[in-house]
Coordinates of C-alpha atoms and ligand atoms in Angstrom, one line a residue:
X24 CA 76.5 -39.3 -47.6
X25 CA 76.4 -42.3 -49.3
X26 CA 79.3 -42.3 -52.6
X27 CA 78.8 -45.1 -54.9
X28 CA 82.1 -46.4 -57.5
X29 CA 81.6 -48.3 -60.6
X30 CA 82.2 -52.0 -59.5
X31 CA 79.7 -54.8 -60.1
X32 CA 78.9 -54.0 -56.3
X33 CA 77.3 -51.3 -57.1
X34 CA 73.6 -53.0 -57.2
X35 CA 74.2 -53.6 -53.2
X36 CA 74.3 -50.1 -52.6
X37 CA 70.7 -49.8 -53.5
X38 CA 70.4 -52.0 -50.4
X39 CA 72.6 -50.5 -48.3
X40 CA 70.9 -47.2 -49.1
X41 CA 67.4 -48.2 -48.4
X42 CA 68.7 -50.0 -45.0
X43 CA 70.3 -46.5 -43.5
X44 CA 67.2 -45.0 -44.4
X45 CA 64.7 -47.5 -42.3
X46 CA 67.6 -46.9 -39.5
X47 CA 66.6 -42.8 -39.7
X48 CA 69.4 -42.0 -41.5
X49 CA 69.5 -39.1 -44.2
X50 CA 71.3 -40.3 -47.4
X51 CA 72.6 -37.9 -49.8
X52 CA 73.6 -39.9 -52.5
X53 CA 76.6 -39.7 -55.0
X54 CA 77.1 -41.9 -57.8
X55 CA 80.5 -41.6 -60.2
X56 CA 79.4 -41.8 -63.9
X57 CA 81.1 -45.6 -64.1
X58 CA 78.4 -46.7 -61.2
X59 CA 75.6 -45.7 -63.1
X60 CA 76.7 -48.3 -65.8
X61 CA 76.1 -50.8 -63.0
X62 CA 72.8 -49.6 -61.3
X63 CA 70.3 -47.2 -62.4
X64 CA 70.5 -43.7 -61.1
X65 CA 66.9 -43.0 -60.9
X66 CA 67.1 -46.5 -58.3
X67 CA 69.4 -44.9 -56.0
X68 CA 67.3 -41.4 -56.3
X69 CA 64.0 -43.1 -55.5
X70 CA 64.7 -44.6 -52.4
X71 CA 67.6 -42.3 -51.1
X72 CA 66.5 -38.9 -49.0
X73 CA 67.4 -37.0 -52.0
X74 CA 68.4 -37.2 -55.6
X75 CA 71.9 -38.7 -56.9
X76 CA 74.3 -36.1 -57.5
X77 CA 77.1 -36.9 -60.2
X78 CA 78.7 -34.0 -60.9
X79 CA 80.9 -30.9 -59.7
X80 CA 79.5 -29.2 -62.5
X81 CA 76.1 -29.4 -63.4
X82 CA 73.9 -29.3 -60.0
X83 CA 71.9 -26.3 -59.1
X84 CA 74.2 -25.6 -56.0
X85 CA 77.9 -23.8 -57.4
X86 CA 80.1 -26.2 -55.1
X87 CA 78.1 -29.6 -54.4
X88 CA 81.7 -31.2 -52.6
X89 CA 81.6 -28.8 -50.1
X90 CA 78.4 -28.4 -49.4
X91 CA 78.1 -32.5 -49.2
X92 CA 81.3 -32.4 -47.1
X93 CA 80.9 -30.5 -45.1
X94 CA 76.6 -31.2 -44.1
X95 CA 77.6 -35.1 -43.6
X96 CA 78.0 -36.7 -40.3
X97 CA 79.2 -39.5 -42.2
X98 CA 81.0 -40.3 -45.5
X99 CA 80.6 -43.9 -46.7
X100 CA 81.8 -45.2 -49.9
X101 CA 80.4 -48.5 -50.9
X102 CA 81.6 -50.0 -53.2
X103 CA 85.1 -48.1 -53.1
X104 CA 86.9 -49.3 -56.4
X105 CA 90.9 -49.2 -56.5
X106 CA 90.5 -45.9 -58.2
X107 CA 88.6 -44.2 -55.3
X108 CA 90.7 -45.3 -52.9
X109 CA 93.8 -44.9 -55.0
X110 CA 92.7 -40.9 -55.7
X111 CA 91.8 -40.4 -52.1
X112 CA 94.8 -41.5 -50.9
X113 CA 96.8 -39.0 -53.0
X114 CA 94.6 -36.1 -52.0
X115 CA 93.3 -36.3 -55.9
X116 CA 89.5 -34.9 -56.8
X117 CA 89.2 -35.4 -60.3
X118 CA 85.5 -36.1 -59.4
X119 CA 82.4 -35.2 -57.1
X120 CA 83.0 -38.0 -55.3
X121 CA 86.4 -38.1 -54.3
X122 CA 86.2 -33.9 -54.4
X123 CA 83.7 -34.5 -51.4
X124 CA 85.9 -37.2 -49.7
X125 CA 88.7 -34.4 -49.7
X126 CA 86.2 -31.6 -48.7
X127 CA 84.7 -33.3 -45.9
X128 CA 86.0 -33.2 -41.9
X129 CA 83.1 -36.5 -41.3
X130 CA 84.4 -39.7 -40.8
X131 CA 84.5 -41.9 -43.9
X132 CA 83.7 -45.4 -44.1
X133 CA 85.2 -47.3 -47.0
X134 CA 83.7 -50.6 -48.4
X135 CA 86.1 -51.5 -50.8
X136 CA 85.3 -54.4 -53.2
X137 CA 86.9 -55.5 -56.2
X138 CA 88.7 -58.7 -57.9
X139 CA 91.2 -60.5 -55.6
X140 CA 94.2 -59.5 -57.7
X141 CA 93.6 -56.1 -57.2
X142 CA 93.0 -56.2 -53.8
X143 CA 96.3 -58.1 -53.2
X144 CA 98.1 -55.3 -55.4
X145 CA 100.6 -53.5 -53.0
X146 CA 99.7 -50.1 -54.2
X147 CA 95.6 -50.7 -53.3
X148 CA 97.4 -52.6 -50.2
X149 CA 99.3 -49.4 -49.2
X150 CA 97.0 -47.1 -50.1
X151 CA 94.3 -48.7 -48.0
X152 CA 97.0 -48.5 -45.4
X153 CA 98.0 -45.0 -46.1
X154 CA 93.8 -44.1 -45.4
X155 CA 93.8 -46.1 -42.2
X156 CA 96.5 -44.5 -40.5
X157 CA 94.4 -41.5 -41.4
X158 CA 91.9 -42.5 -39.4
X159 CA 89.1 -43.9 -42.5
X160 CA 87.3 -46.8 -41.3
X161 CA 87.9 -49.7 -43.4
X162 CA 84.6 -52.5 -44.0
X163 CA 87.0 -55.4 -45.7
X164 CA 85.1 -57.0 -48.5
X165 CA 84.7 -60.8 -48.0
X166 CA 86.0 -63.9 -48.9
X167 CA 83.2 -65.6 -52.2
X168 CA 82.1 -65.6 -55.5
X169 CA 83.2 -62.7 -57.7
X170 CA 82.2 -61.3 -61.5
X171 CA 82.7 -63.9 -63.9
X172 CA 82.7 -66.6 -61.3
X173 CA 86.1 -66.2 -59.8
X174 CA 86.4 -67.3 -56.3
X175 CA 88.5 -64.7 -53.8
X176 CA 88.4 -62.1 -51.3
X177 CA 86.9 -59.2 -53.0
X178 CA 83.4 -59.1 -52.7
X179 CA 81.4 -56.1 -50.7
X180 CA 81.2 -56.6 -47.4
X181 CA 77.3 -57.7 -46.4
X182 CA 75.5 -54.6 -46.6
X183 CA 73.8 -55.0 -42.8
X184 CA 77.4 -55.4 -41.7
X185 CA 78.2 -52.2 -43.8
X186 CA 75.4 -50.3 -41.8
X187 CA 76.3 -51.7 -38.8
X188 CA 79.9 -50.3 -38.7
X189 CA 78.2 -47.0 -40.1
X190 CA 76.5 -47.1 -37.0
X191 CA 79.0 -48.1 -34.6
X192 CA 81.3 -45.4 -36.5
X193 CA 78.3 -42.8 -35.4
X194 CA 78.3 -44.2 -31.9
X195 CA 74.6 -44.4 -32.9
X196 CA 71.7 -47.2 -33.0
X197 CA 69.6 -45.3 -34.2
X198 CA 68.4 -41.8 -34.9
X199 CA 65.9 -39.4 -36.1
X200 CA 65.9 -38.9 -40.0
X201 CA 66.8 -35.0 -40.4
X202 CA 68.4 -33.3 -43.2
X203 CA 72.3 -32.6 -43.2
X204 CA 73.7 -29.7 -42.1
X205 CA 71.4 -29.4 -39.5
X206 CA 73.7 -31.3 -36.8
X207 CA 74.9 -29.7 -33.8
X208 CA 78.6 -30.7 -34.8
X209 CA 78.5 -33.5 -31.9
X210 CA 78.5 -36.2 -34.8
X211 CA 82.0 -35.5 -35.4
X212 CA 82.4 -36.2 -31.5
X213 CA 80.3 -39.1 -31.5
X214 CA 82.2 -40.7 -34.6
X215 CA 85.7 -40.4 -32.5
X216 CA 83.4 -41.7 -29.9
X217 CA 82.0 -44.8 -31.6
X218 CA 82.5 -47.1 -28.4
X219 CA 81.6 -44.6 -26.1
X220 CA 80.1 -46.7 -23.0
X221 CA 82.2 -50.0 -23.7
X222 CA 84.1 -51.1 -20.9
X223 CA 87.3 -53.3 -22.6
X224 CA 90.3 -54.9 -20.9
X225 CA 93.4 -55.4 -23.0
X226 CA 96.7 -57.4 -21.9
X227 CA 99.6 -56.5 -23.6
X228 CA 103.5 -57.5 -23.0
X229 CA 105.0 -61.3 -22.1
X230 CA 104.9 -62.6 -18.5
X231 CA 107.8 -63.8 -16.7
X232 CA 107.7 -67.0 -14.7
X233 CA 109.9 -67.0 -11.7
X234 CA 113.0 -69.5 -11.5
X235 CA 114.0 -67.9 -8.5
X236 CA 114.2 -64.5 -7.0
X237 CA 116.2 -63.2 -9.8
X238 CA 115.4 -65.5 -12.8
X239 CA 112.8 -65.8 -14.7
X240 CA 111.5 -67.9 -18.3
X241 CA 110.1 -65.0 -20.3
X242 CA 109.9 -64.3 -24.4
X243 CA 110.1 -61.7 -26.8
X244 CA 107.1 -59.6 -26.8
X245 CA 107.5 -55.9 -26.2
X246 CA 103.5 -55.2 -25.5
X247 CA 103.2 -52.6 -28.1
X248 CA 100.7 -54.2 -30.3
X249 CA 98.7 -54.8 -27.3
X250 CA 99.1 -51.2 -26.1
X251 CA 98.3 -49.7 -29.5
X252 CA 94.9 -51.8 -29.3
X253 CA 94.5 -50.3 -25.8
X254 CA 95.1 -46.7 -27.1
X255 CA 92.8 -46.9 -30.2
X256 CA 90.1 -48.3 -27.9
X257 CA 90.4 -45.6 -25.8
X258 CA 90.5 -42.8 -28.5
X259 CA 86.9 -44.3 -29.8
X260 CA 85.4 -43.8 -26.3
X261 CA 86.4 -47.1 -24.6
X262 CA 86.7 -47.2 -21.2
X263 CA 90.4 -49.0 -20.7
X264 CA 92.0 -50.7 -18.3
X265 CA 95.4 -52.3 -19.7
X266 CA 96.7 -55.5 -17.8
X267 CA 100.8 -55.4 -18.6
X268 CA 103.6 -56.8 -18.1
X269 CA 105.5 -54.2 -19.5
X270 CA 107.0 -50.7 -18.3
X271 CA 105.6 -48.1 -21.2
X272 CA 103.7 -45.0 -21.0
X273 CA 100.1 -45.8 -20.7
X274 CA 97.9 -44.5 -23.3
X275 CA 95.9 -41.1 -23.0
X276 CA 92.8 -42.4 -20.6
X277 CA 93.5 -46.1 -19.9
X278 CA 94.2 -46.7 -16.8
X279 CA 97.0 -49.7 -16.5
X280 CA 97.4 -52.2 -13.6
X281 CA 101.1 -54.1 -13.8
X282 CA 101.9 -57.6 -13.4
X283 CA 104.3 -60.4 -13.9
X284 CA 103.4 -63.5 -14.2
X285 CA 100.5 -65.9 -16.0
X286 CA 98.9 -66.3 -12.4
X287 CA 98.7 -63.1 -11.5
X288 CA 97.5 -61.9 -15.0
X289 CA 95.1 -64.3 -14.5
X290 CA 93.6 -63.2 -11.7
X291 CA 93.6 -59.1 -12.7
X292 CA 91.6 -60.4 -15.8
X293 CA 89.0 -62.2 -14.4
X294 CA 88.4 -59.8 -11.4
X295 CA 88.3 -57.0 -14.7
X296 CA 86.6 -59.3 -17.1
X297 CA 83.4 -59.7 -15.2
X298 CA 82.2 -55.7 -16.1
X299 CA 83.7 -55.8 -19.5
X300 CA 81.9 -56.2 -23.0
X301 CA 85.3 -56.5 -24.7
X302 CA 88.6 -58.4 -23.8
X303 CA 91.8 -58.6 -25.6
X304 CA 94.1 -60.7 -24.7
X305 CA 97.1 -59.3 -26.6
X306 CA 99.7 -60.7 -24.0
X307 CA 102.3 -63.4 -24.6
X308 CA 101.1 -65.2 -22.1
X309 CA 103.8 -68.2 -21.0
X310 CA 102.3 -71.7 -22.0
X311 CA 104.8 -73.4 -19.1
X312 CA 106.0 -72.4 -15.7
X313 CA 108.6 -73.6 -13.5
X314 CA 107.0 -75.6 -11.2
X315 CA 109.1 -75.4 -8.3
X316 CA 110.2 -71.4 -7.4
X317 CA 113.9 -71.8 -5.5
X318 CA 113.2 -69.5 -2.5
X319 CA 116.9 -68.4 -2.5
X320 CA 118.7 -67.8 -5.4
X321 CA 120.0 -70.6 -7.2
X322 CA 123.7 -71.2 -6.7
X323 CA 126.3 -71.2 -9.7
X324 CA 128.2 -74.1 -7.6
X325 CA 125.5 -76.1 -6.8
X326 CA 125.3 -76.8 -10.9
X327 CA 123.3 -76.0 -13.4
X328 CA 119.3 -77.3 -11.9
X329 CA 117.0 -79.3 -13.3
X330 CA 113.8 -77.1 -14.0
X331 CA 110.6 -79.1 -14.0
X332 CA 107.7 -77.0 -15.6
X333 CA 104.0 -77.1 -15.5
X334 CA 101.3 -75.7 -17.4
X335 CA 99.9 -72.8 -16.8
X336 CA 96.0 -72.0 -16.8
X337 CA 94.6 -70.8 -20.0
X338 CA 93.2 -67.1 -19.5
X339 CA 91.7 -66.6 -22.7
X340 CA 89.9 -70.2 -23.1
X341 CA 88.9 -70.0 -19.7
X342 CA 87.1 -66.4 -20.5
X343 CA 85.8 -68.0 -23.6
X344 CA 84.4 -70.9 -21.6
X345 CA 82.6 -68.3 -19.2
X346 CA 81.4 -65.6 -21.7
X347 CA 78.7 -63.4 -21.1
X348 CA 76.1 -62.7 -23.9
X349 CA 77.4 -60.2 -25.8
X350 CA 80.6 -59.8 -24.7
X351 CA 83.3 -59.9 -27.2
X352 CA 86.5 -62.1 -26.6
X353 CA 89.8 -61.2 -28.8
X354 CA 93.0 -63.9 -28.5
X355 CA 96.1 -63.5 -30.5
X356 CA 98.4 -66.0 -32.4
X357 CA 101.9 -65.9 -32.6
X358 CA 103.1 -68.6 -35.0
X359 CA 106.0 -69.2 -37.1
X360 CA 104.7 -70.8 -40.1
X361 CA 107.3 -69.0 -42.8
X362 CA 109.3 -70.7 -44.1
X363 CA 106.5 -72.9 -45.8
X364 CA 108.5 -76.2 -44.7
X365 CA 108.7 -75.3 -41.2
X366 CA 105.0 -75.6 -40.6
X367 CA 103.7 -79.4 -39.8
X368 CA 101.5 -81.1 -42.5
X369 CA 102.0 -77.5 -44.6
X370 CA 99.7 -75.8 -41.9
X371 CA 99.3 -72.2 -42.9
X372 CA 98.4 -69.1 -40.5
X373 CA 95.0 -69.4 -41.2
X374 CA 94.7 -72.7 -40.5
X375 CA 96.3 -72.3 -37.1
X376 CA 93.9 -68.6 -36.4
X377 CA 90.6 -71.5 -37.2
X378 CA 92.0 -74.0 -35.0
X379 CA 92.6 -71.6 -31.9
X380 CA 89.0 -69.5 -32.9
X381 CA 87.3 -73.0 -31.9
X382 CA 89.9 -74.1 -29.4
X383 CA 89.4 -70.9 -27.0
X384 CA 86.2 -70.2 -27.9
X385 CA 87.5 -66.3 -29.1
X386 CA 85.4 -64.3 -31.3
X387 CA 88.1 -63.1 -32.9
X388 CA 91.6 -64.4 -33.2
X389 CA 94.7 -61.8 -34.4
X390 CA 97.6 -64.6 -36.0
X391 CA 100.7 -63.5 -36.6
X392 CA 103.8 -64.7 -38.3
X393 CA 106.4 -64.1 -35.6
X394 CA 109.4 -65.7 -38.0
X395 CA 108.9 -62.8 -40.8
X396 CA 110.6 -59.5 -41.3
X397 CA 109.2 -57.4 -39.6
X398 CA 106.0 -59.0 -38.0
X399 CA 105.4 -59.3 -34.2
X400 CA 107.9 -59.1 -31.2
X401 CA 109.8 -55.8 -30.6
X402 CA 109.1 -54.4 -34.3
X403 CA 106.6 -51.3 -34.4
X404 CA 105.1 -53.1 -37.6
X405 CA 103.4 -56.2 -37.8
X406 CA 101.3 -58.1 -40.3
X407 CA 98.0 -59.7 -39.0
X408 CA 95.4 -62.4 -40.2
X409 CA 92.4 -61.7 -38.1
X410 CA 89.7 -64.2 -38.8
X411 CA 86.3 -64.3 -36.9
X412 CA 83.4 -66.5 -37.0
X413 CA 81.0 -66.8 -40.1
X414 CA 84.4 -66.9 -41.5
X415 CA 85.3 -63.4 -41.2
X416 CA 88.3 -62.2 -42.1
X417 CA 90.8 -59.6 -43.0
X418 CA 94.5 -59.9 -44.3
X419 CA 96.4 -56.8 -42.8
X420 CA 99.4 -56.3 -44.7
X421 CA 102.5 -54.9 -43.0
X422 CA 102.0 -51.8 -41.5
X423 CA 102.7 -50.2 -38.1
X424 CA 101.0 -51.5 -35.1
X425 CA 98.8 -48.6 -34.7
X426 CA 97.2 -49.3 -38.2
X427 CA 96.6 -52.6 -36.8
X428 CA 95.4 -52.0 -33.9
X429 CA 92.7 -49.7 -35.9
X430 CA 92.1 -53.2 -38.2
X431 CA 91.5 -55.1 -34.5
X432 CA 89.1 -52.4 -33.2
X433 CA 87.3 -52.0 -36.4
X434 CA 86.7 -55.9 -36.0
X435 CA 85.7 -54.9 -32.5
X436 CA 83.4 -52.4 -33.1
X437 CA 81.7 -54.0 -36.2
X438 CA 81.2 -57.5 -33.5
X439 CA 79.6 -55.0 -30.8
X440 CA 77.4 -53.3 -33.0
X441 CA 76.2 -56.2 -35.2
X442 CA 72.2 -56.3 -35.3
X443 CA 71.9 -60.0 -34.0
X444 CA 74.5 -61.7 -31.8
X445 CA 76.8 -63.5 -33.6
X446 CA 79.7 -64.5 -30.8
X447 CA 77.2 -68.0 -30.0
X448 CA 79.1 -71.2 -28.9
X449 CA 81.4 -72.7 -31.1
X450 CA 80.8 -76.3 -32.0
X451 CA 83.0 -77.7 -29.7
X452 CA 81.1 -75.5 -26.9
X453 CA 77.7 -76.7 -27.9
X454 CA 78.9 -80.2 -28.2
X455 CA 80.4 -79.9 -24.8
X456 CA 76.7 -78.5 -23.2
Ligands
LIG16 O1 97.7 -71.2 -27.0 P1 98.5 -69.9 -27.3 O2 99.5 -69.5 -26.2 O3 99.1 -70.0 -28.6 O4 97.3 -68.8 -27.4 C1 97.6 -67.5 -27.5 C2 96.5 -66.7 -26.9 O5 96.1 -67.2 -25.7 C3 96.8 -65.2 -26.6 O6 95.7 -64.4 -26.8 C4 97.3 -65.3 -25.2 O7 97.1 -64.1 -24.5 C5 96.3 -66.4 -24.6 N1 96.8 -67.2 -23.5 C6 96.2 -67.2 -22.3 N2 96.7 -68.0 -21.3 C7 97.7 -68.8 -21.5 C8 98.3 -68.9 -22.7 C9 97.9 -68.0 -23.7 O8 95.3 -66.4 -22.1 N3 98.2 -69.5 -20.4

């Protein structure tokens, strides 16, 4: 089912409509009576599988949200206005289109787009939160031009990236155009399922770097960002395995091997990364090692010791450096850029997520401010900037880290299922070959 809001977007749905069709999809189309003030209904009729539906009241069939709801393998709302979301997250069907998104058991894509200061509103913030941790896919609109020329993050998402995720939602390429209702059920399976087949190694927790036998340089990081990215891989049909440092329950179905330091993470990753199409390397991994380990423990009277440390090799841009076609490569930031002052030459998060995109060769980089309430080490929220190349990106306000991990993997997902490769070498790669 395809559910169209009244925003300016609107006119892209015709696209996105006519594109799900040529992939074999049957659309049922929706339209609220403020869309049709932005695109023609009779558009959306002629090239959908069937006509528009607007109302709970005057189609032929007595209860059109149920019967939409409950016949769809998919529910995707594009574009999703503030109000849409806003009812939908407060369980409120004051029309057939958010009567439907209550009424149906599918999974539901949103594709919200709207102006920049109504994106950044907390309530549209927390209710886009709210449908996450809820399990709704979220497409975040982009970063460009908006009505009346603004510039902002706000605009629809690209409508081949819209069907894309559809289709990674799906767990589907492709398949036969049939009429809804007609399913065996296993679309609700194969929508859990949408990375059913992937094989994806995730790191998660900080290594320790011996001194001696019983000391060790460490840091902060508790590895549950890192295992909530692991779990919500897994729960969409991942195959998992989970490098950690860390002593937590593993995650239903991943499968976790344990060590301790940046050398031996090192070498579970690579041995790992060579059958995986997806590697997250969510661990604080130490930048520095002692370079000299004291065989014995060090003595309180022999003073206090003079460590000497060394660098240690760099997992991620070395799996950048070596990636496979296809194969999608996720690093992490932890900065402190807040306050404002404290960051060199006013550098914001953003800026430091570009630099490390290009500087590991990632696909996608997760930055975090580790200096703000709340965010990173030890809490169960965080706050994220993931940014991507074709400069992709999406702002995830604080939340809990399973919220964020769903942000990460819908990232993920949407990289993996993207028609034409887009992970090619970054410019310092191609300058380098
Ligand atoms: O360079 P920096 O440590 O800030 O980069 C962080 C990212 O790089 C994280 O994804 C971390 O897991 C990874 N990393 C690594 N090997 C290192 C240091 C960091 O893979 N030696």
């Amino acid at each position: 089912m395809l559910g169209v809001s009244g925003g300016i977007a609107a006119y892209k749905a015709v696209e996105i409509c006519r594109r799900l069709v040529d992939a074999g999809a049957w659309v049922s189309p929706v339209m609220t009576n403020a869309a049709t003030r932005f695109v023609g209904q009779t558009t959306l009729s002629a090239l959908a599988s069937e006509p528009v539906r607007r109302s709970l009241w005057d189609e032929p069939e007595p209860i059109p949200h149920t019967r939409l709801g409950q016949g769809a393998d998919l529910v995707i709302v594009a574009p999703a206005t503030a109000r849409v979301i806003g009812a939908y997250a407060a369980g409120i069907s004051s029309d057939l289109l958010t009567a439907t998104l209550l009424a149906t058991r599918a999974p539901v894509l949103l594709c919200p787009a709207m102006h920049t200061e109504m994106w950044e509103h907390p309530a549209v913030r927390e209710n886009v939160a709210t449908l996450r941790r809820r399990g709704v896919h979220v497409v975040e609109p982009a970063a460009g031009r908006l009505a009346g020329g603004d510039l902002g993050t706000g605009r629809l998402a690209d409508p081949a990236d819209i069907v894309a995720a559809a289709a990674g939602i799906l767990g589907l390429e492709r398949r036969p155009g049939r009429p809804p209702g007609s399913g065996s059920g296993l679309a609700g399976v194969a929508g859990l399922a949408g990375l059913a087949g992937v094989v994806a190694v995730v790191t998660a927790g900080g290594t320790r770097e011996p001194l001696d036998p019983v000391r060790y340089i460490g840091n902060r990081s508790s590895g549950k960002q890192g295992y909530a990215v692991a779990a919500e891989l897994a729960r969409r049909g991942a195959s998992v395995q989970l490098i950690s440092t860390v002593s937590r329950p593993a995650p239903p179905g991943v499968a976790v091997t344990a060590v301790e330091t940046a050398a031996q993470m090192g070498v579970a990753v690579r041995e790992a990364a060579g059958s995986a199409q997806v590697v997250v390397m969510a661990a604080a991994v130490a930048d520095f090692r002692p370079k000299a380990v004291a065989p014995e423990k060090i003595k309180k009277q022999d003073g206090p010791p003079e460590v000497v440390l060394e660098p240690t090799p760099d997992i991620l841009a070395g799996l950048g450096r070596a990636r496979r076609p296809g194969q999608v490569i996720v690093g992490f930031a932890a900065e402190t850029v807040a306050p404002s002052a404290a960051a060199p030459l006013g550098r914001t998060l953003r800026d430091y997520a570009r630099a490390k995109l290009d500087s590991k060769g990632a696909d996608l980089i997760v930055a975090n401010d580790v200096a703000a309430p709340g965010v990173g080490f030890a809490h169960d929220t965080n706050a994220v900037l993931i940014v991507g190349r074709g400069g992709f990106e999406a702002d995830i306000a604080l939340t809990n880290k399973d919220v964020v991990a769903a942000a990460v993997v819908d990232a993920i997902a949407a990289l993996i299922n993207r028609p034409t490769p887009v992970n090619r070498p970054t410019q310092e790669e191609q300058e380098q070959s």
